[in-house]
Short mmCIF file of C-alpha atoms in Angstrom, two decimals:
data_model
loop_
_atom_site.label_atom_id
_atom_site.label_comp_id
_atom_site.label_asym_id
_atom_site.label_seq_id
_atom_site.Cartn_x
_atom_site.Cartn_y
_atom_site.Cartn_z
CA UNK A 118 0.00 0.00 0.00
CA UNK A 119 1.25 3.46 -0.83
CA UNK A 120 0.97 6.39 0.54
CA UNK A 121 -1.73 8.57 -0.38
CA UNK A 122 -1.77 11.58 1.99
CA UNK A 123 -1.74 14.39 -1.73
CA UNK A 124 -3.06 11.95 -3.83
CA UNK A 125 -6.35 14.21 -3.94
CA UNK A 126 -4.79 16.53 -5.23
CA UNK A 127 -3.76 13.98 -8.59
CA UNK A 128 -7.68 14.28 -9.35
CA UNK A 129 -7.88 15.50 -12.52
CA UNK A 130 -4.69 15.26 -13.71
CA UNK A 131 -2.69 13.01 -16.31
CA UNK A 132 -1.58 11.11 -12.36
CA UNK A 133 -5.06 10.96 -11.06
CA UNK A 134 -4.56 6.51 -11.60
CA UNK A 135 -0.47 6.73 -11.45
CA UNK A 136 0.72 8.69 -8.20
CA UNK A 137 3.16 5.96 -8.31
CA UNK A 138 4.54 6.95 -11.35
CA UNK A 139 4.77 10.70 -10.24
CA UNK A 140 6.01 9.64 -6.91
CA UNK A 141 8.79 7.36 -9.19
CA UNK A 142 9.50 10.33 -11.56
CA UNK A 143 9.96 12.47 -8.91
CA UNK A 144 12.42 10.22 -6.92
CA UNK A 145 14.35 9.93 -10.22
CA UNK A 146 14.54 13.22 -11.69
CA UNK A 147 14.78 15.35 -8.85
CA UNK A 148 16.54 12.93 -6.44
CA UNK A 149 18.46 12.06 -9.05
CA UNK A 150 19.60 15.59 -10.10
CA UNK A 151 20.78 16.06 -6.57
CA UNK A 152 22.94 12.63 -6.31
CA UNK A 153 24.43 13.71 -9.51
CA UNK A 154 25.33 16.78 -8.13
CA UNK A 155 26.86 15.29 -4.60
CA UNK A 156 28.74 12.87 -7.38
CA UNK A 157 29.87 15.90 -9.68
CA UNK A 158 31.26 17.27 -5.74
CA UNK A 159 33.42 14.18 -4.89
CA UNK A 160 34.87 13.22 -8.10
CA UNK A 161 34.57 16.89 -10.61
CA UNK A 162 35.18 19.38 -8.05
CA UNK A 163 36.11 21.86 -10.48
CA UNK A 164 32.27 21.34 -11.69
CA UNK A 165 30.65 21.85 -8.42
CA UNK A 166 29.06 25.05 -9.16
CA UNK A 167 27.34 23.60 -12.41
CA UNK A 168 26.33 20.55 -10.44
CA UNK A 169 24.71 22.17 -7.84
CA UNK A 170 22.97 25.22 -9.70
CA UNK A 171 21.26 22.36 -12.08
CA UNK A 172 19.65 20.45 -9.18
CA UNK A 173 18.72 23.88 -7.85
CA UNK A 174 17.34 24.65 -11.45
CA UNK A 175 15.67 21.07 -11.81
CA UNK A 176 14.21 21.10 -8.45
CA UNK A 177 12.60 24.69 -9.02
CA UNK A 178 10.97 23.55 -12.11
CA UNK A 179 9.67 20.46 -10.80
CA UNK A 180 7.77 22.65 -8.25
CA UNK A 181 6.43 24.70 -10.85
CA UNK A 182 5.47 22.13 -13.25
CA UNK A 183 3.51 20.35 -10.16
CA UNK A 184 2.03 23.41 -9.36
CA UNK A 185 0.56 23.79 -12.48
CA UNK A 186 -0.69 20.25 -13.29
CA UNK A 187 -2.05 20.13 -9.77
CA UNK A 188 -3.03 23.59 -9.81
CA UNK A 189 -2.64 24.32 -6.17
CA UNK A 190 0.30 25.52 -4.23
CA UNK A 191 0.44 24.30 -0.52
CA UNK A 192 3.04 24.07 2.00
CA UNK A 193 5.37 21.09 1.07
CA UNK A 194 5.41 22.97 -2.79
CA UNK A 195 7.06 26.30 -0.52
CA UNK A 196 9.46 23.79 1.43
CA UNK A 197 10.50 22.19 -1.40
CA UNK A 198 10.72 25.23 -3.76
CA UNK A 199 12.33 27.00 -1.12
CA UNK A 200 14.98 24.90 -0.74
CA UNK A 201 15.59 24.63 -4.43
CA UNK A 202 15.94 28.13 -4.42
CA UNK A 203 18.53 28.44 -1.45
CA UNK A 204 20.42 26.05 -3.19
CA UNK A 205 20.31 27.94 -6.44
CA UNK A 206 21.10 31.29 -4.45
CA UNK A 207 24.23 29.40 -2.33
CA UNK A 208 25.65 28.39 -6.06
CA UNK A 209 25.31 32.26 -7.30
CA UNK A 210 27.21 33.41 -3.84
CA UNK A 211 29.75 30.48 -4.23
CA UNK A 212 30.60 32.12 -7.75
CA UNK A 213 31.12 35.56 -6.47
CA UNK A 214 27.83 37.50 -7.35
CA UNK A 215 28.08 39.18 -4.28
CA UNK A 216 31.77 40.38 -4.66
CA UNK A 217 32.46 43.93 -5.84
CA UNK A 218 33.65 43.70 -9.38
CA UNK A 219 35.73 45.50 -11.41
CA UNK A 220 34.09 48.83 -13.42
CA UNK A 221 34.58 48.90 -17.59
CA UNK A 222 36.92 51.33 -18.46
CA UNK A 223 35.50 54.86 -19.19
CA UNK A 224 31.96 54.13 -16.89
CA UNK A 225 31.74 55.81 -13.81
CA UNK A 226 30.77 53.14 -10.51
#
């Protein structure tokens, strides 16, 4: 027996028969994204940054594609998004964005 505390929320939708397949896809793609990125850490350091920003990126758009085919947005879709987002904004601070850069020649700061 599976768990079925959203699966209410798969009325309607191309998953309203196969929340195990949309639980599955979910484990894979976004689960997966993230274990590629943890592998892309320990053996491609120099490729951490990419790693990391692309599970950000995937996990952000799997909360907005769920959003839309379930058409709700509830609390686990925040957590989840959320975090996808702090991981996405800890990549962009990694790589510097908040470090002063260096003005063009011939513009004023």
């Amino acid at each position: 027996m599976s768990p079925r505390m959203f699966a209410q929320l798969l009325d309607g939708t191309p998953f309203m028969r196969w929340h195990v397949l949309a639980a599955a896809l979910l484990g894979v793609i976004v689960g997966g994204a993230q274990w590629v990125a943890l592998a892309v850490h320990h053996w491609r350091p120099e490729w951490l940054a990419l790693g990391y920003a692309v599970a950000g990126l995937v996990m952000l758009g799997w909360i907005a594609g769920e959003c839309l085919v379930v058409g709700s947005f509830i609390w686990p879709h925040a957590l989840w998004g959320g975090l996808g987002a702090l991981q996405l904004a800890g990549t962009t601070i990694y790589l510097g964005v908040l470090e002063p850069h260096p003005v063009a020649p011939g513009r004023r700061p």
